[in-house]
Coordinates of N, CA, C and O in Angstrom, one line a residue:
M272 N 115.6 105.7 97.3 CA 114.4 104.9 98.1 C 113.9 105.4 99.0 O 114.3 105.6 100.2
L273 N 112.0 105.2 99.0 CA 111.8 105.9 100.7 C 111.0 104.7 101.3 O 110.8 104.2 101.0
R274 N 111.9 104.7 102.6 CA 111.4 103.8 103.6 C 110.2 103.8 104.0 O 109.5 105.8 103.9
R275 N 109.6 103.0 104.4 CA 108.4 103.3 105.6 C 108.3 104.4 106.5 O 107.7 105.4 106.4
A276 N 109.2 104.3 107.4 CA 109.5 105.3 108.6 C 109.5 106.9 107.7 O 109.0 107.8 108.1
E277 N 110.6 106.8 106.8 CA 110.8 108.1 105.9 C 109.4 108.8 105.6 O 109.1 109.4 105.5
I278 N 108.6 108.0 104.9 CA 107.5 107.7 104.3 C 106.3 108.8 105.5 O 105.6 110.0 105.1
M279 N 106.1 108.2 106.0 CA 105.3 108.5 107.7 C 105.9 110.1 107.9 O 105.4 110.8 108.4
K280 N 107.2 110.2 108.2 CA 108.0 111.3 109.1 C 107.6 112.6 107.8 O 107.2 113.7 108.3
Y281 N 107.4 112.4 106.7 CA 107.3 113.3 105.4 C 106.1 113.6 105.6 O 105.7 115.2 105.4
L282 N 105.4 112.6 105.6 CA 103.5 113.0 105.9 C 102.8 113.6 107.0 O 102.3 114.6 107.4
E283 N 104.0 113.4 108.0 CA 103.5 114.4 109.3 C 104.6 115.9 109.3 O 103.2 116.6 110.2
Q284 N 105.0 115.6 108.2 CA 105.9 117.0 107.9 C 104.5 117.8 107.3 O 104.3 118.9 107.3
I285 N 104.1 117.4 106.3 CA 102.6 117.7 105.3 C 101.8 118.2 106.6 O 101.3 119.5 106.2
N286 N 101.4 117.3 107.3 CA 100.5 117.6 108.5 C 100.6 118.7 109.1 O 100.0 120.0 109.3
E287 N 102.1 119.0 109.7 CA 102.4 120.5 110.7 C 102.7 121.5 109.2 O 102.5 122.6 110.2
Q288 N 103.2 121.4 108.0 CA 103.0 123.1 107.3 C 101.9 123.0 107.1 O 101.2 124.3 107.3
L289 N 100.7 122.1 107.3 CA 99.5 122.5 107.0 C 98.8 123.3 107.9 O 97.6 124.4 107.5
K290 N 99.0 122.7 109.0 CA 98.6 123.1 110.4 C 99.2 124.5 110.3 O 98.2 125.7 111.5
E291 N 100.5 124.9 109.8 CA 101.4 126.1 110.2 C 100.5 127.3 109.0 O 99.9 128.2 109.6
R292 N 99.6 126.7 108.5 CA 99.0 127.5 107.2 C 97.2 128.0 107.1 O 96.5 128.1 106.9
N293 N 96.9 126.9 108.8 CA 95.5 126.6 109.2 C 94.7 126.6 108.2 O 93.9 126.7 107.8
Q294 N 95.2 125.1 107.4 CA 95.0 124.3 106.0 C 94.6 123.2 106.3 O 95.4 122.5 107.1
R295 N 93.4 122.3 106.1 CA 93.3 121.1 106.1 C 93.7 120.5 104.8 O 93.7 121.4 103.5
G296 N 93.9 119.4 104.5 CA 94.3 118.7 103.0 C 94.1 117.5 103.0 O 93.9 116.2 104.2
E297 N 94.1 116.7 102.0 CA 93.9 114.8 102.0 C 94.6 114.5 100.7 O 95.0 115.4 100.0
I298 N 95.3 113.3 100.9 CA 96.3 113.1 100.1 C 95.6 111.4 100.6 O 95.6 110.6 101.2
C299 N 95.2 110.9 98.6 CA 95.0 109.8 98.7 C 96.5 108.3 98.1 O 96.5 109.1 96.9
L300 N 96.9 107.8 98.9 CA 97.9 106.6 98.4 C 97.8 105.7 97.8 O 96.9 105.3 97.7
F301 N 98.6 105.8 96.2 CA 97.9 104.7 95.6 C 100.0 103.7 95.7 O 101.0 104.4 96.1
G302 N 99.8 103.0 94.6 CA 101.1 102.1 94.4 C 102.0 101.7 95.4 O 101.7 101.2 96.5
G303 N 103.3 102.2 95.6 CA 104.4 101.1 96.0 C 104.1 102.0 97.7 O 104.5 101.2 98.7
A304 N 103.8 102.8 98.1 CA 103.5 104.0 99.0 C 102.2 102.7 100.1 O 102.3 102.9 101.2
V305 N 101.3 102.6 99.3 CA 100.2 101.3 99.7 C 100.7 99.8 100.3 O 100.9 99.4 101.3
M306 N 101.7 99.8 99.4 CA 102.7 98.1 99.2 C 103.1 98.8 100.5 O 103.0 97.6 101.9
C307 N 104.1 99.5 101.2 CA 105.0 100.1 102.1 C 104.5 100.0 103.5 O 104.0 99.2 104.4
L308 N 103.2 100.8 103.1 CA 102.5 101.8 104.9 C 101.5 100.8 105.3 O 101.1 100.6 106.2
V309 N 100.5 100.7 104.1 CA 99.4 99.6 104.4 C 99.1 98.2 104.6 O 99.1 97.9 105.6
F310 N 100.1 97.9 103.8 CA 99.6 96.0 104.1 C 101.3 95.7 104.4 O 101.8 94.9 104.4
E311 N 102.3 96.2 104.4 CA 103.5 96.2 104.9 C 104.2 95.0 104.3 O 105.1 94.0 104.7
S312 N 104.1 94.9 102.3 CA 104.1 93.9 102.0 C 105.8 94.4 101.3 O 106.7 93.4 101.0
R313 N 106.8 95.6 101.4 CA 107.9 95.5 101.1 C 108.0 96.8 102.0 O 107.6 97.5 102.7
D314 N 109.6 97.2 102.1 CA 109.9 98.1 102.9 C 110.3 100.0 102.6 O 110.3 100.4 103.0
S315 N 110.3 99.8 101.3 CA 110.5 100.7 100.4 C 109.8 101.2 98.7 O 109.4 100.0 98.5
T316 N 109.9 102.2 98.9 CA 108.6 102.4 97.1 C 109.9 103.7 96.9 O 110.7 104.5 97.3
K317 N 109.8 103.6 94.9 CA 111.1 104.9 94.8 C 110.3 106.5 94.8 O 110.6 107.4 94.8
D318 N 109.1 105.9 95.0 CA 108.5 107.2 95.1 C 106.9 107.2 95.9 O 106.3 105.9 95.8
V319 N 106.2 108.4 95.8 CA 105.2 108.2 96.6 C 104.0 108.8 95.4 O 103.7 109.6 95.2
D320 N 103.0 107.6 95.2 CA 101.8 108.0 93.9 C 100.8 108.5 94.9 O 100.3 107.4 95.8
A321 N 100.3 109.8 94.2 CA 99.0 109.9 95.2 C 98.5 110.9 94.3 O 99.0 111.8 93.3
I322 N 96.9 111.8 94.6 CA 96.0 112.3 94.3 C 96.0 113.1 96.1 O 96.1 112.9 96.7
F323 N 96.3 114.5 95.5 CA 95.7 115.2 96.5 C 95.4 116.5 96.7 O 95.0 117.0 95.0
A324 N 94.8 117.3 97.8 CA 94.2 118.5 97.4 C 94.8 119.3 99.2 O 94.5 118.5 99.8
P325 N 94.4 120.6 99.4 CA 94.3 121.6 98.1 C 95.9 121.4 96.9 O 97.1 121.5 97.8
T326 N 96.0 121.3 96.3 CA 96.8 120.9 94.9 C 97.8 122.2 95.2 O 99.2 121.1 95.2
S327 N 97.7 123.3 95.0 CA 98.8 124.5 94.8 C 99.9 124.6 96.0 O 100.9 124.6 96.1
E328 N 98.9 124.4 97.2 CA 99.3 124.6 98.9 C 100.3 123.0 98.7 O 101.4 123.7 99.8
L329 N 99.8 122.2 98.4 CA 100.3 120.8 98.8 C 102.3 120.8 98.2 O 102.5 120.2 98.5
Y330 N 101.5 121.1 96.6 CA 102.8 121.1 95.8 C 103.7 121.8 96.3 O 105.1 122.0 96.0
T331 N 103.9 123.4 96.9 CA 104.5 124.1 97.8 C 105.3 123.3 99.0 O 106.3 123.8 98.8
I332 N 104.5 122.8 99.6 CA 105.1 121.8 100.5 C 105.2 120.9 100.3 O 106.5 120.7 101.1
I333 N 105.4 119.6 99.1 CA 106.4 118.8 99.1 C 107.4 119.7 98.2 O 108.7 118.8 98.8
K334 N 107.1 121.0 97.7 CA 108.9 121.3 97.5 C 109.7 121.3 99.2 O 110.9 121.1 98.8
N335 N 109.0 122.1 99.9 CA 109.6 122.3 100.7 C 110.1 121.1 101.6 O 111.8 121.2 101.8
I336 N 109.7 119.9 101.6 CA 110.0 119.0 102.2 C 110.7 118.4 101.5 O 112.3 117.7 102.0
A337 N 111.1 118.5 100.1 CA 112.4 118.1 99.0 C 113.6 118.5 99.2 O 114.4 118.4 99.4
D338 N 113.4 120.1 98.7 CA 114.6 120.8 99.3 C 115.0 120.3 100.7 O 116.3 120.4 100.6
E339 N 114.3 120.3 102.2 CA 115.1 120.0 103.4 C 115.7 119.0 103.3 O 116.9 118.9 103.8
H340 N 114.8 117.7 102.4 CA 115.4 116.5 102.6 C 116.4 116.1 101.6 O 117.0 114.8 101.5
R341 N 117.1 116.7 100.7 CA 117.4 116.4 99.7 C 117.2 115.8 98.7 O 117.8 114.6 98.3
L342 N 115.5 115.2 98.8 CA 115.0 114.6 97.6 C 114.5 115.1 96.8 O 114.6 116.3 96.2
P343 N 114.6 114.2 95.5 CA 114.2 114.4 94.2 C 112.5 115.2 94.3 O 111.6 115.1 95.0
S344 N 112.7 116.2 93.3 CA 111.2 117.1 93.6 C 109.9 116.3 93.0 O 108.9 116.6 93.7
D345 N 110.4 114.9 93.1 CA 108.8 114.4 92.5 C 108.5 113.2 93.3 O 108.2 112.3 93.2
W346 N 109.4 113.4 94.7 CA 109.3 112.0 95.6 C 107.8 112.3 96.0 O 107.7 110.3 96.4
L347 N 106.8 112.6 96.2 CA 105.3 112.5 96.3 C 104.7 113.2 95.1 O 105.4 114.5 94.1
N348 N 103.7 112.6 94.0 CA 103.3 113.3 92.5 C 102.5 112.7 92.5 O 101.8 111.7 93.5
N349 N 101.8 113.6 91.9 CA 100.0 113.0 91.3 C 100.3 112.3 89.8 O 99.2 112.6 88.9
A350 N 101.3 111.8 89.3 CA 101.5 111.2 87.9 C 100.0 109.9 88.4 O 100.1 109.6 86.7
V351 N 100.0 109.0 89.0 CA 98.5 108.2 89.2 C 97.8 108.4 88.3 O 96.7 107.7 88.3
K352 N 97.3 109.9 88.3 CA 96.1 110.7 88.1 C 95.6 109.9 86.4 O 94.7 109.2 87.0
G353 N 96.4 109.6 86.1 CA 96.0 109.0 84.4 C 95.6 107.6 84.8 O 94.8 107.3 83.7
F354 N 95.6 107.1 85.9 CA 95.6 105.8 86.4 C 94.3 105.7 87.1 O 93.2 104.5 87.4
V355 N 93.7 106.4 87.4 CA 92.6 106.5 88.7 C 91.4 106.4 87.8 O 91.1 107.2 87.1
S356 N 90.5 105.2 88.3 CA 89.5 104.7 87.7 C 88.3 106.0 88.9 O 88.7 106.4 89.5
H357 N 87.0 105.9 87.7 CA 86.0 107.0 88.0 C 85.1 106.5 89.0 O 84.4 106.9 89.9
R358 N 85.2 105.1 89.2 CA 84.9 103.8 90.5 C 86.1 103.7 91.4 O 86.0 102.7 92.3
H359 N 87.4 104.1 91.8 CA 88.2 104.2 92.8 C 87.8 104.0 94.1 O 86.3 104.1 94.6
D360 N 88.2 103.0 94.9 CA 87.9 102.6 96.0 C 89.0 103.0 97.1 O 90.2 102.1 97.0
V361 N 88.8 104.1 97.9 CA 89.8 104.1 98.4 C 89.3 104.2 100.6 O 88.5 104.5 100.7
R362 N 90.1 103.7 101.2 CA 89.4 103.8 102.6 C 90.9 104.6 103.2 O 92.0 104.7 102.7
L363 N 90.3 105.2 104.6 CA 90.8 105.9 105.4 C 92.2 105.1 106.4 O 91.9 104.6 106.7
F364 N 93.0 106.1 105.9 CA 94.5 105.5 106.4 C 94.8 105.8 107.9 O 95.1 105.1 108.5
R365 N 94.7 107.1 107.7 CA 95.5 107.8 109.2 C 94.7 109.2 109.1 O 94.7 109.9 107.9
K366 N 94.0 109.4 110.3 CA 93.7 110.6 110.4 C 94.5 111.6 111.3 O 94.9 111.6 112.3
M367 N 95.0 112.6 110.8 CA 95.8 113.6 111.4 C 95.5 115.0 111.7 O 94.0 115.0 111.0
S368 N 95.8 115.9 112.3 CA 94.9 117.1 112.7 C 94.6 117.9 111.4 O 93.8 118.5 111.4
H369 N 95.5 118.2 110.8 CA 95.2 118.9 109.4 C 95.3 118.0 108.1 O 95.6 118.7 107.2
L370 N 95.4 116.9 108.0 CA 95.8 116.1 107.0 C 94.7 114.6 106.8 O 95.2 113.9 108.2
D371 N 94.1 114.0 106.2 CA 93.4 113.0 106.0 C 94.5 112.1 105.4 O 94.5 113.0 103.7
I372 N 94.8 110.7 105.1 CA 95.4 109.8 104.4 C 94.5 109.1 104.2 O 94.0 108.1 105.3
F373 N 94.2 109.2 102.7 CA 93.6 107.5 102.6 C 94.4 106.8 101.5 O 95.3 106.9 101.0
A374 N 93.9 105.2 101.4 CA 94.8 104.9 100.3 C 93.9 103.4 99.6 O 92.6 103.5 99.8
A375 N 94.5 103.1 98.7 CA 93.7 102.4 97.8 C 93.0 100.9 98.5 O 93.9 100.2 99.1
S376 N 91.9 100.5 98.6 CA 91.9 99.0 99.0 C 92.5 98.3 98.0 O 92.9 98.3 96.9
P377 N 92.4 97.0 98.9 CA 93.3 95.8 98.2 C 93.2 95.7 96.9 O 93.6 95.0 96.1
E378 N 91.5 95.5 96.7 CA 91.0 95.2 95.5 C 91.1 96.3 94.3 O 92.1 96.0 92.9
Y379 N 91.1 97.6 94.7 CA 91.8 98.6 93.8 C 93.0 98.5 93.5 O 93.6 98.9 92.1
M380 N 93.9 98.1 94.4 CA 95.5 98.3 94.2 C 95.8 97.0 92.9 O 96.3 97.3 92.1
L381 N 95.0 95.6 93.4 CA 95.0 94.8 92.4 C 94.8 95.4 90.6 O 95.3 95.0 89.8
A382 N 93.8 95.8 90.9 CA 93.3 96.3 89.7 C 94.1 97.1 88.7 O 95.0 96.9 87.5
M383 N 94.8 98.1 89.7 CA 95.6 99.2 89.2 C 97.0 98.7 88.8 O 97.5 98.9 87.7
K384 N 97.3 97.8 89.6 CA 99.0 97.1 89.4 C 98.2 96.1 88.3 O 99.5 95.8 87.3
C385 N 97.7 95.1 88.0 CA 97.1 94.4 87.0 C 96.9 95.2 85.9 O 97.6 94.9 84.9
L386 N 96.7 96.5 85.6 CA 96.3 97.3 84.8 C 97.3 97.2 84.0 O 97.8 98.1 82.5
A387 N 98.3 98.3 84.9 CA 99.4 98.7 84.5 C 100.7 97.5 83.8 O 101.1 97.2 82.8
A388 N 100.6 96.2 84.6 CA 100.9 95.0 84.1 C 102.8 95.3 83.8 O 103.0 94.5 83.2
R389 N 103.3 96.0 84.5 CA 104.6 96.3 84.3 C 105.8 94.9 84.5 O 105.7 94.9 85.8
T390 N 106.2 94.5 83.9 CA 107.4 93.0 84.5 C 108.6 93.1 84.5 O 109.6 92.9 85.4
Y391 N 109.0 94.8 83.8 CA 110.6 95.2 83.6 C 110.7 96.3 84.6 O 110.0 97.1 84.3
D392 N 111.8 96.0 85.2 CA 112.3 96.9 86.1 C 111.0 97.5 87.4 O 111.1 99.0 87.4
S393 N 110.4 97.2 87.8 CA 109.3 97.2 88.4 C 108.9 96.1 89.6 O 109.3 94.9 89.3
K394 N 108.3 96.5 90.6 CA 107.9 95.4 91.6 C 106.3 95.7 91.6 O 106.0 94.6 92.6
D395 N 105.7 95.5 90.3 CA 104.2 95.1 89.9 C 104.0 93.6 90.1 O 103.3 93.1 90.8
V396 N 104.7 93.2 89.4 CA 105.2 91.4 89.9 C 104.8 90.8 90.9 O 103.8 90.6 91.8
D397 N 105.9 91.1 92.3 CA 105.6 91.3 94.1 C 104.4 91.6 94.1 O 104.0 91.2 94.9
D398 N 104.1 92.5 94.0 CA 103.3 93.2 94.5 C 101.3 92.7 94.1 O 100.8 92.5 94.7
I399 N 101.3 92.1 92.7 CA 100.6 91.4 92.1 C 100.4 89.7 93.0 O 99.5 89.3 93.5
R400 N 101.3 89.7 93.0 CA 101.7 88.3 93.7 C 101.2 88.5 95.2 O 100.2 87.5 95.8
F401 N 101.4 89.5 96.1 CA 101.1 89.7 97.1 C 99.6 90.3 97.6 O 98.9 88.9 98.3
L402 N 99.2 90.6 96.4 CA 97.9 91.0 96.8 C 96.7 90.1 96.4 O 95.7 89.4 96.8
L403 N 97.2 89.1 94.9 CA 96.4 87.9 95.1 C 96.4 87.0 96.1 O 95.6 86.1 96.2
R404 N 97.8 86.6 96.4 CA 97.4 86.0 98.3 C 96.7 86.3 99.3 O 96.2 86.0 99.9
H405 N 96.5 87.7 99.5 CA 96.2 88.6 100.7 C 94.4 88.3 100.7 O 93.5 88.3 101.3
L406 N 94.3 89.0 98.6 CA 92.5 88.9 98.7 C 92.1 86.8 98.2 O 91.3 86.6 98.0
T407 N 93.0 86.2 98.3 CA 93.1 84.8 98.7 C 92.1 84.2 96.9 O 91.2 83.4 96.9
I408 N 92.8 84.9 95.9 CA 92.4 84.9 94.8 C 92.7 83.8 94.0 O 94.2 83.1 94.1
Q409 N 91.9 82.7 93.2 CA 92.7 81.5 93.3 C 92.5 81.1 91.6 O 92.9 80.2 90.7
S410 N 91.9 82.1 91.0 CA 91.8 82.0 89.0 C 92.0 83.1 88.5 O 91.6 84.4 89.4
V411 N 92.4 83.4 87.6 CA 92.6 84.3 86.2 C 90.8 85.1 86.3 O 90.9 86.1 86.4
E412 N 90.1 84.1 86.4 CA 88.5 85.0 86.4 C 87.8 85.4 87.0 O 87.6 86.7 87.1
Q413 N 88.8 85.0 88.9 CA 88.6 86.0 89.9 C 88.8 87.0 89.7 O 88.5 88.3 90.3
A414 N 90.5 87.2 89.4 CA 91.1 88.4 89.5 C 90.6 89.4 87.9 O 90.4 90.6 88.4
L415 N 90.2 89.0 86.9 CA 89.8 89.8 86.0 C 88.2 90.5 86.4 O 88.2 91.6 86.2
A416 N 87.7 89.7 87.5 CA 86.3 89.9 87.7 C 86.5 91.4 88.6 O 86.1 92.8 88.3
I417 N 87.9 91.6 89.5 CA 87.8 92.5 90.5 C 88.1 93.5 89.1 O 88.1 95.0 89.8
I418 N 89.3 93.4 88.4 CA 89.9 94.7 87.5 C 88.9 95.1 86.7 O 89.0 96.6 86.8
E419 N 87.7 94.3 86.3 CA 86.6 94.9 86.0 C 85.5 95.5 86.1 O 84.4 96.5 85.8
R420 N 85.9 95.2 87.8 CA 84.8 96.6 88.5 C 85.5 97.6 88.7 O 84.9 99.1 88.7
Y421 N 86.5 98.1 88.4 CA 87.5 99.3 88.4 C 87.7 100.0 86.6 O 87.2 101.1 86.5
Y422 N 87.8 99.2 86.1 CA 88.2 99.6 84.4 C 87.1 98.8 83.7 O 86.9 97.7 83.8
P423 N 87.2 99.4 82.2 CA 86.2 98.7 81.3 C 87.1 97.8 80.6 O 88.0 98.1 80.6
Q424 N 86.5 96.2 79.9 CA 87.1 95.5 79.9 C 88.2 95.8 78.8 O 88.9 95.3 78.1
N425 N 87.8 96.8 78.2 CA 89.1 97.3 77.1 C 89.8 98.6 77.0 O 90.8 98.0 76.3
R426 N 90.5 98.4 78.3 CA 91.6 98.9 79.1 C 92.7 97.5 79.8 O 93.6 98.0 79.5
I427 N 91.6 96.8 79.5 CA 92.6 95.7 80.3 C 93.2 94.9 79.0 O 92.9 94.4 78.0
L428 N 94.5 95.0 78.7 CA 95.4 94.3 77.7 C 95.7 93.0 78.0 O 95.8 92.6 79.2
P429 N 95.8 92.4 77.0 CA 96.2 90.6 76.6 C 97.3 89.9 77.7 O 97.2 89.3 78.4
K430 N 98.6 91.3 78.0 CA 99.1 90.6 78.6 C 98.9 90.5 80.2 O 99.9 89.8 80.8
T431 N 97.9 91.0 80.5 CA 97.3 91.4 82.2 C 96.6 89.7 82.2 O 97.3 89.3 83.2
A432 N 96.3 89.5 81.6 CA 95.5 87.6 81.7 C 97.1 87.1 81.5 O 97.1 85.8 82.7
Y433 N 97.7 87.2 81.1 CA 98.5 86.0 80.5 C 99.8 86.1 82.1 O 100.3 85.4 82.2
L434 N 99.8 87.5 82.6 CA 100.3 87.6 84.0 C 99.8 86.7 84.7 O 100.3 86.2 85.9
L435 N 98.4 86.9 84.8 CA 97.6 86.4 86.0 C 97.8 85.1 85.7 O 97.5 84.3 86.8
E436 N 97.8 84.5 84.8 CA 97.5 82.8 84.6 C 99.5 82.3 85.0 O 99.1 81.2 85.4
E437 N 100.4 83.3 84.3 CA 101.5 82.8 85.1 C 101.4 82.4 87.0 O 102.3 81.8 87.7
L438 N 101.4 83.3 87.3 CA 101.3 84.1 88.8 C 100.4 82.6 89.4 O 100.7 82.3 90.2
L439 N 99.1 82.6 88.8 CA 98.5 81.6 89.5 C 98.4 80.3 88.7 O 98.0 79.6 89.8
S440 N 99.6 80.0 88.0 CA 99.3 78.4 87.5 C 101.0 78.1 88.6 O 100.9 77.0 88.8
H441 N 101.6 78.6 89.5 CA 102.3 78.6 90.5 C 102.0 78.4 92.1 O 101.1 78.6 92.4

């Protein structure tokens, strides 16, 4: 598990390695990293889901950091790109000398977490519960309206509505 302070340390190391190469980079955070760093709703995440550029240079830097700190090679990965909506909503989280770090907005995070609606072996349910409170959402309809801002209705599975009903009825 990666803790908040570790993630920030590794992001600072990415910035330093970009500086050494006289390059600028961008990383856009999603998932557990946003829950840890931006909302501080939990202490750790198993990996950092992100999209980033320049891709090949950052892959090299990410591997260097993994090797140096004995991290899994996918400690920072872009597997989330399959879930990124073309209507995505991100905000600047931190600007460093050679690295801009963006993070998904609370509404977009809610939409992504609900679209996945993973209920087993996942922190998604706790994250959704936190985001519903954070956004003061009172009804399933309100939550679904937010999800539909980012994803077409046909991508929203019935299990999402069931999960929202369960979480909002308590």
